[in-house]
Short mmCIF file of C-alpha atoms in Angstrom, two decimals:
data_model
loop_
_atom_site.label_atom_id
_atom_site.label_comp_id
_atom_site.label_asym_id
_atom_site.label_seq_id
_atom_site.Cartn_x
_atom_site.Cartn_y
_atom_site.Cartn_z
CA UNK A 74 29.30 15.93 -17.45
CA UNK A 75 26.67 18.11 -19.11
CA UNK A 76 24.33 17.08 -21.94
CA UNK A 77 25.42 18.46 -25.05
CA UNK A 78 21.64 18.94 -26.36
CA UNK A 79 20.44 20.84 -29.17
CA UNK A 80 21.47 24.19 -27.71
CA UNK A 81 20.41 27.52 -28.66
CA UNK A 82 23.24 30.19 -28.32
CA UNK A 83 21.12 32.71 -27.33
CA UNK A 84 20.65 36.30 -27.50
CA UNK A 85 22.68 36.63 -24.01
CA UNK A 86 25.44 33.63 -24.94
CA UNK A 87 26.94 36.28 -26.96
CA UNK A 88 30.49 36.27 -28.37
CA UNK A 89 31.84 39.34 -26.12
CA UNK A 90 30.28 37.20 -22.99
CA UNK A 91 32.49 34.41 -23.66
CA UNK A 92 36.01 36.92 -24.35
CA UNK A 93 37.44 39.99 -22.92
CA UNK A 94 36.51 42.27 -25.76
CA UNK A 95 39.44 44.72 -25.08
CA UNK A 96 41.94 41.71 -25.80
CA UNK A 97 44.67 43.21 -28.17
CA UNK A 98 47.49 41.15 -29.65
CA UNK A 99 50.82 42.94 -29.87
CA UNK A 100 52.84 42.90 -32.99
CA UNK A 101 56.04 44.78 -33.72
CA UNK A 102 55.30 47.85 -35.58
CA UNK A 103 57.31 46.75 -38.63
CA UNK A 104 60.50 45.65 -39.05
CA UNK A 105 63.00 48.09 -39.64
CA UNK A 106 64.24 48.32 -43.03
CA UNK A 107 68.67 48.92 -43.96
CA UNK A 108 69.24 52.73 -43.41
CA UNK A 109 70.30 54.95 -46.48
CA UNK A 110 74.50 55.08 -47.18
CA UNK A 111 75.47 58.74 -46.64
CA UNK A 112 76.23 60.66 -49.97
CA UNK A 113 80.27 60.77 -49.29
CA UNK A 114 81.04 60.01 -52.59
CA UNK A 115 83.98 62.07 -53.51
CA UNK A 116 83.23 64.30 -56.95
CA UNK A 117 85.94 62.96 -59.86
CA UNK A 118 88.30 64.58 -61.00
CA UNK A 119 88.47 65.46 -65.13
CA UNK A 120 91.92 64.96 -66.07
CA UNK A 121 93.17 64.55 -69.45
CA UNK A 122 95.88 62.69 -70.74
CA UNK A 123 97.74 65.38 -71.86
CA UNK A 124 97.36 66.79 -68.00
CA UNK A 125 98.19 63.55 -66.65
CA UNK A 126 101.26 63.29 -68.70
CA UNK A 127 102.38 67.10 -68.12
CA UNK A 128 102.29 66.49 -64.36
CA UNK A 129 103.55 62.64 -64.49
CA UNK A 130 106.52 63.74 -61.77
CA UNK A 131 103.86 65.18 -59.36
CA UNK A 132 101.81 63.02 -57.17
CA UNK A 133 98.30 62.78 -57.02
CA UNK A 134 95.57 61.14 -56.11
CA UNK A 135 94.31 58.77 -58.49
CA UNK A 136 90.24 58.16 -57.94
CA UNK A 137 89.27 54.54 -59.74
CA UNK A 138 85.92 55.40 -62.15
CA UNK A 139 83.01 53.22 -59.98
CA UNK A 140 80.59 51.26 -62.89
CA UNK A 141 77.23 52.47 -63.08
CA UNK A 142 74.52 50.81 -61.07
CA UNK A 143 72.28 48.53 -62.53
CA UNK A 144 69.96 45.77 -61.29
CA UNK A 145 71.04 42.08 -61.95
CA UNK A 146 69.25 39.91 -63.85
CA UNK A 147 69.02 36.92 -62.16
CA UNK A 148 66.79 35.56 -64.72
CA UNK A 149 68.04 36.29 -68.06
CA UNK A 150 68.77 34.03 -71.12
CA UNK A 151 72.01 31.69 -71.77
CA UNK A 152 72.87 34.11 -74.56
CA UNK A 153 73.08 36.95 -72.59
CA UNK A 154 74.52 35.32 -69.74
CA UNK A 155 77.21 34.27 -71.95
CA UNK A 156 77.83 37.74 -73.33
CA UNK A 157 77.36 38.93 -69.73
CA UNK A 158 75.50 41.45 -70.86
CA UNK A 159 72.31 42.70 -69.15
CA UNK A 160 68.87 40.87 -70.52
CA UNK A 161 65.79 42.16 -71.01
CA UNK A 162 63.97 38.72 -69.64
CA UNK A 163 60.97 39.66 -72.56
CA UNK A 164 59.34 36.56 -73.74
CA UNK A 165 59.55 34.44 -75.86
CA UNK A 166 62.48 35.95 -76.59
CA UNK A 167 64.72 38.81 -75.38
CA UNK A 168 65.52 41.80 -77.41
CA UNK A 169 69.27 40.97 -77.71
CA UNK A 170 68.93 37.41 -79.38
CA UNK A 171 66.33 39.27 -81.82
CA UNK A 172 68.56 41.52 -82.92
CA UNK A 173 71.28 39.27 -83.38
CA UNK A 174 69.15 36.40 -84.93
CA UNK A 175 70.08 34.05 -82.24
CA UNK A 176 67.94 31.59 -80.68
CA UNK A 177 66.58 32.58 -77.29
CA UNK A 178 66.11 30.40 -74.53
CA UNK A 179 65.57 30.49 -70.44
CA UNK A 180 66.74 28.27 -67.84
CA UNK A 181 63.73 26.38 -65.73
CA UNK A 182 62.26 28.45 -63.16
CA UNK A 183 63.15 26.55 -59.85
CA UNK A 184 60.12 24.05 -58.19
CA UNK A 185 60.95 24.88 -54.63
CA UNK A 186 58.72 27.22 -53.26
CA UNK A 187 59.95 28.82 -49.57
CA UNK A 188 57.08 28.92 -46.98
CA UNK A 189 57.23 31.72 -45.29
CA UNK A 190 58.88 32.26 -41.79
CA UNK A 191 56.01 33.30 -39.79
CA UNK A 192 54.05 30.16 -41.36
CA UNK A 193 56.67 27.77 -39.60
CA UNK A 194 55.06 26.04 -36.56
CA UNK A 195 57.38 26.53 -34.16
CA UNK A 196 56.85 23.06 -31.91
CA UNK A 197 59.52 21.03 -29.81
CA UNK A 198 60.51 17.18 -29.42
CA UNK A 199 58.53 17.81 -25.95
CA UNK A 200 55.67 18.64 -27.68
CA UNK A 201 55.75 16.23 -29.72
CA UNK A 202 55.73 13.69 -26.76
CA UNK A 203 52.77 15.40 -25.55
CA UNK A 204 51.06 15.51 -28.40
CA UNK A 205 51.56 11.61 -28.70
CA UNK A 206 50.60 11.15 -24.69
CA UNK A 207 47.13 12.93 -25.92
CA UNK A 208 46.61 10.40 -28.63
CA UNK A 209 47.30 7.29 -26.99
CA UNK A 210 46.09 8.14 -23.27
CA UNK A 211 44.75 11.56 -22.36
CA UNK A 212 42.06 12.14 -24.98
CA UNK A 213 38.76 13.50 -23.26
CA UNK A 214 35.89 11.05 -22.83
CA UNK A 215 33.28 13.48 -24.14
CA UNK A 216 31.52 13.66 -26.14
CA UNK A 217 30.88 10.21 -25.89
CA UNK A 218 30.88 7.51 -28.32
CA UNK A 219 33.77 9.49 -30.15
CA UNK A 220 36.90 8.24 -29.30
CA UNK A 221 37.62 8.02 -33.28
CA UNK A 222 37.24 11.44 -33.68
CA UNK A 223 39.58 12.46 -30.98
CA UNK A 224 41.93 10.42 -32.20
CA UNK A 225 42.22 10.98 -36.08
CA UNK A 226 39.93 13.26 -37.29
CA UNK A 227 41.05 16.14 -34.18
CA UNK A 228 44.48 15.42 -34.63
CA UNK A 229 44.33 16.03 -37.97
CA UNK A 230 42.60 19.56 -37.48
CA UNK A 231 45.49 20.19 -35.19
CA UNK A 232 47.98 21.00 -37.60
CA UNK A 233 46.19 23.51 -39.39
CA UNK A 234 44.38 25.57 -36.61
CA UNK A 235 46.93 26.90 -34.02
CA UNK A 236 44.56 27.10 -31.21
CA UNK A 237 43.42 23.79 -31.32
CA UNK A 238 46.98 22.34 -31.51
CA UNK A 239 47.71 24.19 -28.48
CA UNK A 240 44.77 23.17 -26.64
CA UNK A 241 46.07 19.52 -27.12
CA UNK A 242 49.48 20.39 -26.29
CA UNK A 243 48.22 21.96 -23.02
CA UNK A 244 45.96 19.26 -22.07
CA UNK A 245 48.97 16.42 -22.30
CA UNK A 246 51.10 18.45 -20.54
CA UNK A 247 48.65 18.98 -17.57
CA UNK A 248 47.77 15.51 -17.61
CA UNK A 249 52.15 14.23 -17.27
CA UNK A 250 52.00 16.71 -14.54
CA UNK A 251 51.14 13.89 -12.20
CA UNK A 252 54.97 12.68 -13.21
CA UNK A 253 57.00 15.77 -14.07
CA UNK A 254 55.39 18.78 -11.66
CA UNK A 255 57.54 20.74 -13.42
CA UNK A 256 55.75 20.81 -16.83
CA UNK A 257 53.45 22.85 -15.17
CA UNK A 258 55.03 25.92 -17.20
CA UNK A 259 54.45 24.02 -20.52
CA UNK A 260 50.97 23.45 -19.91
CA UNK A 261 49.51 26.63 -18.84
CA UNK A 262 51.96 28.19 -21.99
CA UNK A 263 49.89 26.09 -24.61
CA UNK A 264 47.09 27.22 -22.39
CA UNK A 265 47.10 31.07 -22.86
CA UNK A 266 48.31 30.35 -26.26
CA UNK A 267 45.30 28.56 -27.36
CA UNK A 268 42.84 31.19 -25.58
CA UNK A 269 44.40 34.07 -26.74
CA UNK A 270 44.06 32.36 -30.35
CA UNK A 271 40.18 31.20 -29.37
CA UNK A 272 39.60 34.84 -28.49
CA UNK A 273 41.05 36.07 -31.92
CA UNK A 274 38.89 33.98 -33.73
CA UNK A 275 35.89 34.46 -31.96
CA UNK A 276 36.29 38.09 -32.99
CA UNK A 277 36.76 37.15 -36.43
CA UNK A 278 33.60 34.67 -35.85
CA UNK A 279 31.46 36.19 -39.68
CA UNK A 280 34.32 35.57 -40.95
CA UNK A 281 34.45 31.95 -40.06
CA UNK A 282 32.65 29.86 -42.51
CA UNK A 283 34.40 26.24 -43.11
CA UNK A 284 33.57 23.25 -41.51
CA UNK A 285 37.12 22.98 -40.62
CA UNK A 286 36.97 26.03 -38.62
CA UNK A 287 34.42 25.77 -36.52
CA UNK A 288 34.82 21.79 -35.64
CA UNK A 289 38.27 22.92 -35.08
CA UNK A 290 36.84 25.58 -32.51
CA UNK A 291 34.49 23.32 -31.25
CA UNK A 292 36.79 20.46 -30.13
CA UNK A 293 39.45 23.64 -28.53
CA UNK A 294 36.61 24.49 -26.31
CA UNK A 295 36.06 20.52 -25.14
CA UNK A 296 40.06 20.06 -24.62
CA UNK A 297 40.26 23.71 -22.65
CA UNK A 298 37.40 22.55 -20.93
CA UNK A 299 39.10 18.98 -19.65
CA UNK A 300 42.19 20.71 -18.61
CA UNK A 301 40.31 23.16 -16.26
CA UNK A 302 39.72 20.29 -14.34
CA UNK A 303 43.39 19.86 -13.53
CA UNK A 304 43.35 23.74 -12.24
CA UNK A 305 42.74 23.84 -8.62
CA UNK A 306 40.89 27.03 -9.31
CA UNK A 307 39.82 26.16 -12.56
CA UNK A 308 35.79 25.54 -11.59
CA UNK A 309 34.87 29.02 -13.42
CA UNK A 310 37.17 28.53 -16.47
CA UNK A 311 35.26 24.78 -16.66
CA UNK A 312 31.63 26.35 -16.86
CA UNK A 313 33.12 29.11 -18.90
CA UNK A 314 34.12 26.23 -21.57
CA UNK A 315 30.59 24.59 -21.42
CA UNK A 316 29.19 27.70 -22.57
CA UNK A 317 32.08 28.18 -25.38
CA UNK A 318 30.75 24.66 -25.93
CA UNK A 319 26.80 26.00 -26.30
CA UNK A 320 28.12 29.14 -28.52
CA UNK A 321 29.94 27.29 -30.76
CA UNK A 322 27.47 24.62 -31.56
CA UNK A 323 24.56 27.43 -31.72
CA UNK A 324 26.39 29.14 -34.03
CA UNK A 325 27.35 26.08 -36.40
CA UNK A 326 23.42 24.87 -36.65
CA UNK A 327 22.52 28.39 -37.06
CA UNK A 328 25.04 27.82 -40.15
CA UNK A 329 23.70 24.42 -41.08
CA UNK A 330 27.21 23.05 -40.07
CA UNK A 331 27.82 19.30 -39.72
CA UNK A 332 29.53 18.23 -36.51
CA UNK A 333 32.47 16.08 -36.72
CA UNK A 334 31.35 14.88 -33.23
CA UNK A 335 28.12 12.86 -32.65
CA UNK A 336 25.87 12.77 -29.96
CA UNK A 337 25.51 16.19 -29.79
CA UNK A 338 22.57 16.78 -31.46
CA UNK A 339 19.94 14.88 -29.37
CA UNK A 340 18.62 15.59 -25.69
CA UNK A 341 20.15 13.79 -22.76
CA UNK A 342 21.92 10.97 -25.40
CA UNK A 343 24.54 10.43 -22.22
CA UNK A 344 21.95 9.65 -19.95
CA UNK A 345 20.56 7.22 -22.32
CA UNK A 346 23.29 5.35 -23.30
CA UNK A 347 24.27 4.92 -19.57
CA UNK A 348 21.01 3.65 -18.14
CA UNK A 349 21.69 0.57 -18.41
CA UNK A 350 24.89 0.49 -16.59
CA UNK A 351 23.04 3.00 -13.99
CA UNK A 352 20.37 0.40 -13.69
CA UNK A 353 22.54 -1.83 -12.29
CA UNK A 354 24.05 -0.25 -9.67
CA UNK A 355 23.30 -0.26 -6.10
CA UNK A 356 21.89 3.23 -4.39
CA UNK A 357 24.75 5.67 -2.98
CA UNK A 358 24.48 5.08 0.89
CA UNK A 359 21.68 6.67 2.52
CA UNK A 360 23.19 8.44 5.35
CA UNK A 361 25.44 10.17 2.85
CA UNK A 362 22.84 11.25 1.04
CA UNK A 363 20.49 12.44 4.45
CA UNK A 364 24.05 14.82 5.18
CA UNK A 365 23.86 15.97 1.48
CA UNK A 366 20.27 17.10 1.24
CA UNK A 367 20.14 18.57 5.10
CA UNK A 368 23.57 20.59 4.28
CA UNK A 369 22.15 22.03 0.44
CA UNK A 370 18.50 22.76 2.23
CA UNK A 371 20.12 24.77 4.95
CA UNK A 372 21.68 27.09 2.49
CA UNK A 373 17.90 28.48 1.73
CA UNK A 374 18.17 31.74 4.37
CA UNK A 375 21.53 32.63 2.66
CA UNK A 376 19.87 32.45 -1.24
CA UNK A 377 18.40 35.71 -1.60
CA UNK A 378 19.67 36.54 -5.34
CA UNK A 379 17.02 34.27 -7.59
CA UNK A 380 19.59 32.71 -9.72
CA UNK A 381 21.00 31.76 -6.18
CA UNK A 382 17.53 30.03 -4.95
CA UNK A 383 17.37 28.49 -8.44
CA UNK A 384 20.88 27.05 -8.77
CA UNK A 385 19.83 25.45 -4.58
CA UNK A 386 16.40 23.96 -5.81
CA UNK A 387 18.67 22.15 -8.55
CA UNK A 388 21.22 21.05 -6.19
CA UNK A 389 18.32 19.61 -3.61
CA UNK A 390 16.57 18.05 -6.61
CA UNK A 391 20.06 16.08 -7.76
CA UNK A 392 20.53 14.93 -4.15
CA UNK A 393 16.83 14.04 -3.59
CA UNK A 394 16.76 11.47 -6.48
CA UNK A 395 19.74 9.39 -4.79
CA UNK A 396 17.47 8.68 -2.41
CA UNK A 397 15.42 5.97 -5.33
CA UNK A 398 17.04 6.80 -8.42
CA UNK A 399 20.45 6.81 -9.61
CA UNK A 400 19.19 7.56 -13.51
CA UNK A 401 17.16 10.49 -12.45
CA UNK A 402 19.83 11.80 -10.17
CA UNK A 403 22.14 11.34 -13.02
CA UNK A 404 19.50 12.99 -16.08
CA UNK A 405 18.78 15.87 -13.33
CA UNK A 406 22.48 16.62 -12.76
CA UNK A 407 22.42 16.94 -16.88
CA UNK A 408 19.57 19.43 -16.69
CA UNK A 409 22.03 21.33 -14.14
CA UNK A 410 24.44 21.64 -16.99
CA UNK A 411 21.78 22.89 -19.42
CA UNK A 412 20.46 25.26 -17.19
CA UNK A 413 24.69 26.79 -17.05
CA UNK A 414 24.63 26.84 -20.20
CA UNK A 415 21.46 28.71 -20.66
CA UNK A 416 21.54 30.96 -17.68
CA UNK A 417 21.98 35.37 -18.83
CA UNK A 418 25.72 36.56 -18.73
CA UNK A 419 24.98 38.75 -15.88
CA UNK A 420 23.28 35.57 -13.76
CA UNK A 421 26.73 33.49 -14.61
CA UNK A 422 29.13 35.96 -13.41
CA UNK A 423 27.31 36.05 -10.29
CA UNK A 424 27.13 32.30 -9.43
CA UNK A 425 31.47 32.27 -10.72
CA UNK A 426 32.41 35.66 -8.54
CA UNK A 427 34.45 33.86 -5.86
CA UNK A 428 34.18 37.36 -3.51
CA UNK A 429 29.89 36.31 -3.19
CA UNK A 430 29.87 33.89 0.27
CA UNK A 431 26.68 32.25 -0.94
CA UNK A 432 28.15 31.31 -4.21
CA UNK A 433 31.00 30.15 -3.47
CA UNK A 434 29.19 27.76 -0.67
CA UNK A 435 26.59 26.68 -3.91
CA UNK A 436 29.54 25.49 -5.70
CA UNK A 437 31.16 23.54 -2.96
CA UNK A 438 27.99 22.20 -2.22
CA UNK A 439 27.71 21.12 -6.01
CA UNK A 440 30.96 19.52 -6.10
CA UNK A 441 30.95 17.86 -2.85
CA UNK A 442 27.59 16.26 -4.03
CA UNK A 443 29.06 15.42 -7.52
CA UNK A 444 31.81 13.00 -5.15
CA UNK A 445 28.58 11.35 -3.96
CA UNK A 446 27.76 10.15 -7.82
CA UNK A 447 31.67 9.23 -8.50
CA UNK A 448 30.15 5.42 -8.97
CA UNK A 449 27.46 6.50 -11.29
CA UNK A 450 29.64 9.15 -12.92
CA UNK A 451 32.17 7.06 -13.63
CA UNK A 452 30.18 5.00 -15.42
CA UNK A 453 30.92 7.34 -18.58
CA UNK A 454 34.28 6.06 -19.13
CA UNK A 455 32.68 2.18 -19.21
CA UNK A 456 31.35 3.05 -22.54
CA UNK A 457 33.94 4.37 -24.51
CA UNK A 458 34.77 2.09 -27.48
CA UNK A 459 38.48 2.69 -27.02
CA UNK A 460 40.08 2.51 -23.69
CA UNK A 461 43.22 4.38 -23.46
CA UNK A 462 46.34 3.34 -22.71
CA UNK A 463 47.20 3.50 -18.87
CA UNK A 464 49.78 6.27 -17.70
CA UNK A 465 52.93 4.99 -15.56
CA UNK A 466 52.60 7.51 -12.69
CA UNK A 467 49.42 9.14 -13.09
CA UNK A 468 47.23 8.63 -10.34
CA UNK A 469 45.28 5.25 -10.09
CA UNK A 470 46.85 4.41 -12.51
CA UNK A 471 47.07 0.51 -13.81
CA UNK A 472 43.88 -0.32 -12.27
CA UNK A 473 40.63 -2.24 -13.36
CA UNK A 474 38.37 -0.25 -11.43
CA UNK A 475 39.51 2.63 -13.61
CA UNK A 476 41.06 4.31 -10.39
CA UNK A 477 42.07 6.78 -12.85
CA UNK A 478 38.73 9.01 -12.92
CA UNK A 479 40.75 12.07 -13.87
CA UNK A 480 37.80 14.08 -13.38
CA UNK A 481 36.90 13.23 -9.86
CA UNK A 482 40.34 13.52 -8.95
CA UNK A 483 40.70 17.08 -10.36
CA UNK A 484 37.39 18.41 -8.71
CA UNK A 485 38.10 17.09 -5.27
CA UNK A 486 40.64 19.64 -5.92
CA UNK A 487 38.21 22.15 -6.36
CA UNK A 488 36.24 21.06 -3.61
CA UNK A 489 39.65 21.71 -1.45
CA UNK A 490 40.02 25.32 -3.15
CA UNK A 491 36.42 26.25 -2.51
CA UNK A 492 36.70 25.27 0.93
CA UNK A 493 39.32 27.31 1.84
CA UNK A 494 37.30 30.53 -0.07
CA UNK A 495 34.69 29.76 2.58
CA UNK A 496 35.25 33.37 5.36
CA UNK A 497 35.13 33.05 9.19
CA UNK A 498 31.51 34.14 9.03
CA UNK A 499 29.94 31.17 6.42
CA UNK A 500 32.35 27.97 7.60
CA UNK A 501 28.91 26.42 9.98
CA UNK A 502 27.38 26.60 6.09
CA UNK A 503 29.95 24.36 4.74
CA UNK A 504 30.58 21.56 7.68
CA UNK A 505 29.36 18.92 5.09
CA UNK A 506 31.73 20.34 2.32
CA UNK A 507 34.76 19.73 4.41
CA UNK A 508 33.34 16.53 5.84
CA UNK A 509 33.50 15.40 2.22
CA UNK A 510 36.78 16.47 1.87
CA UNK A 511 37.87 15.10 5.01
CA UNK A 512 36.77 11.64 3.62
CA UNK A 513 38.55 11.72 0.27
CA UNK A 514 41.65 12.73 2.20
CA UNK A 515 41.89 9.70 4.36
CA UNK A 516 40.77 7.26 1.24
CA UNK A 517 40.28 8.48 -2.36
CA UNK A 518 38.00 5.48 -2.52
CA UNK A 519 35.37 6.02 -0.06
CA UNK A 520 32.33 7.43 -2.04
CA UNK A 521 32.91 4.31 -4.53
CA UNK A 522 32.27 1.93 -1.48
CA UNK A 523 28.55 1.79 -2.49
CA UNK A 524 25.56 -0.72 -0.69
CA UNK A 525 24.89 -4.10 -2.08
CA UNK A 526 21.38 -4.34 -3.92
CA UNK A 527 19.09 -6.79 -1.74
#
């Protein structure tokens, strides 16, 4: 998971990089108001009593005299009400008790105030199961060291920002997909829901200036982010997020914003809190990592665009430091998500354009090497203070070797996407790709099956 350091937005991490800036929301053009009555109204008749009595044996048509139209007053005083007589609702005292000396008085003005209709939040019983399913079990890991915040000070941001309430919705609902397939629909509804709110207030972003606001944006951006993993093509739409992440932040310290998460602030605090627990682990088999580093330095000939060779030398450098060094492998693989982060707009769309051969082999090579580091990876959920609650049905689930690593579950997915992206011409580039994948297939286990220390 990346390093959420004290990033700079940047002049090229600009808000129409992270949106489509011809997004337009449609409204109705306005609600169609009660048509005018035709003027049928039939002209009376001015007949006198001596008329009506002259011609009492002829028949005729009698018209009945309609009132004159006035305006109710719904308001008016007991006095008036009693006379039923209009009231001129003047205060303290209406000009019909004046004039007849009476005392005036008003009836209370009702205490219930209607909110309006387009305020309601329109949410179901199922989503209020999901929303519960995030709470107790589904919460995202990162930042970490903030499991409080994800579960109490988020949900409370939830009800009043729509797109982060949707974000939350979405995640739980991808995350009971393991049970019900068929909340699939659900999920990627809160999904566009919540982006297409993101984007709106991303446009609106001067106008932002609460600390509600933008923590509320922030933690939208991690939950999007977690459910891209569940996507089987949802690699771009995860770096996308990281950068949302990067924006965001810039933006609030530019504002001298407090974060409601911590750890954010400070350089590689992930890596640092884990080294301990990477200390202790045995090296990631050697022959694995031989096939890694041969496979990611044969890619060199194909790398001629330079954020191409530069996104390879990372890659080689990650797989290298297996070889001695879990911790470094682990702190370089958090430089890797800096350097996304930080990387021009142009540069990004190039490494996520899934029609470019050489980047789409980078990014299988990436994730294929990221199911080498499962063990030390892993490690991130070992130091949350609040475990959540297991899931009947979701996969691994139950465990104590926290089988249920969500994440490398979800991006052996990706690994399986990529590698079928890979043309005809490319596949003797990505042998060790689908090796990987070959191996998760037969056991999801097998890159967790690490050597013994001597």
């Amino acid at each position: 998971m990346p390093p959420w350091t004290s990033l700079d937005a940047g002049q090229d991490l600009a808000y129409s990089n992270f949106y489509q800036s011809d997004y337009v929301e449609g409204f109705p053009a306005s609600v169609p108001g009660s048509a005018a009555a035709p003027n049928n109204e039939v002209a009376l008749s001015s007949i006198s009593p001596r008329e009506t009595a002259d011609t009492a044996n002829t028949p005729i048509l009698r018209h009945r005299q309609e009132r004159r139209g006035h305006t109710k007053s719904r308001r008016g005083c007991y006095n008036c009400k009693r006379r039923r007589i209009k009231c001129q609702e003047t205060r303290p005292a209406c000009g019909h008790c004046i004039k007849t000396g009476l005392r005036c008085e008003y009836p209370t003005a009702p205490q219930v105030v209607h909110q309006p209709r387009h305020q309601v939040p329109l949410f179901s019983l199922q989503d209020m199961r999901f929303f519960q399913h995030f709470l107790l079990t589904c919460f995202p890991h990162h930042p970490l060291g903030n499991e409080t915040i994800w579960t109490h000070d988020v949900p409370c941001l939830s009800h009043t920002h729509e797109f982060l309430m949707h974000a939350v919705l979405g995640l739980a609902a991808s995350d009971l997909m393991a049970q019900d397939s068929s909340l699939i629909a659900l999920a990627m509804t809160h999904r566009v829901k919540a982006i297409n709110a993101i984007k709106r207030a991303l446009s609106d972003g001067p106008k932002m200036d609460t600390f509600e606001e933008w923590n509320a944006l922030l933690a939208t951006c991690f939950a999007l982010m977690f459910q891209s993993i569940g996507l089987d093509d949802g690699m771009a739409e995860y770096m996308t997020f990281i950068r949302g992440i990067a924006l965001v932040s810039g933006q609030m310290r530019s504002r001298g914003m407090r974060f409601i998460f911590s750890n954010l602030r400070h350089l590689n605090t992930s890596a640092t809190m884990l080294k301990p627990h990477i200390d202790a682990l045995p090296p990631v088999r050697r022959t694995w990592v031989d096939m890694a580093v041969a496979a990611i330095r044969a890619l060199e000939p194909l790398c001629a665009h330079p954020v191409e060779a530069a996104y390879r030398r990372l890659l080689l450098a990650i797989a290298e430091a297996l070889y001695t060094d879990s911790y470094l492998a682990y702190s370089t693989l958090s430089r890797h998500y800096e350097w996304w982060m930080r990387i021009p707009h142009a540069q990004f769309q190039h490494l996520i354009d899934g029609t470019r051969p050489t980047s789409t082999l980078l990014a299988s090579h990436w994730i294929a090497l990221k199911q080498l580091m499962v063990p030390v990876t892993e490690l991130e959920y070992r130091v949350r203070a609040r475990e959540p609650l297991p899931s009947t049905g979701r996969p691994g689930s139950g465990g104590d070797d926290n089988d249920d690593n969500i994440m490398a579950i979800g991006m052996s997915r990706w690994l399986r996407h990529l590698n079928r992206q890979v043309d005809a011409d490319h596949r003797r580039y990505n042998d060790w790709p689908v090796w990987v994948e070959d191996q998760l297939d037969r056991d999801t286990r097998t890159f967790r099956m690490i050597e013994s220390k001597a």
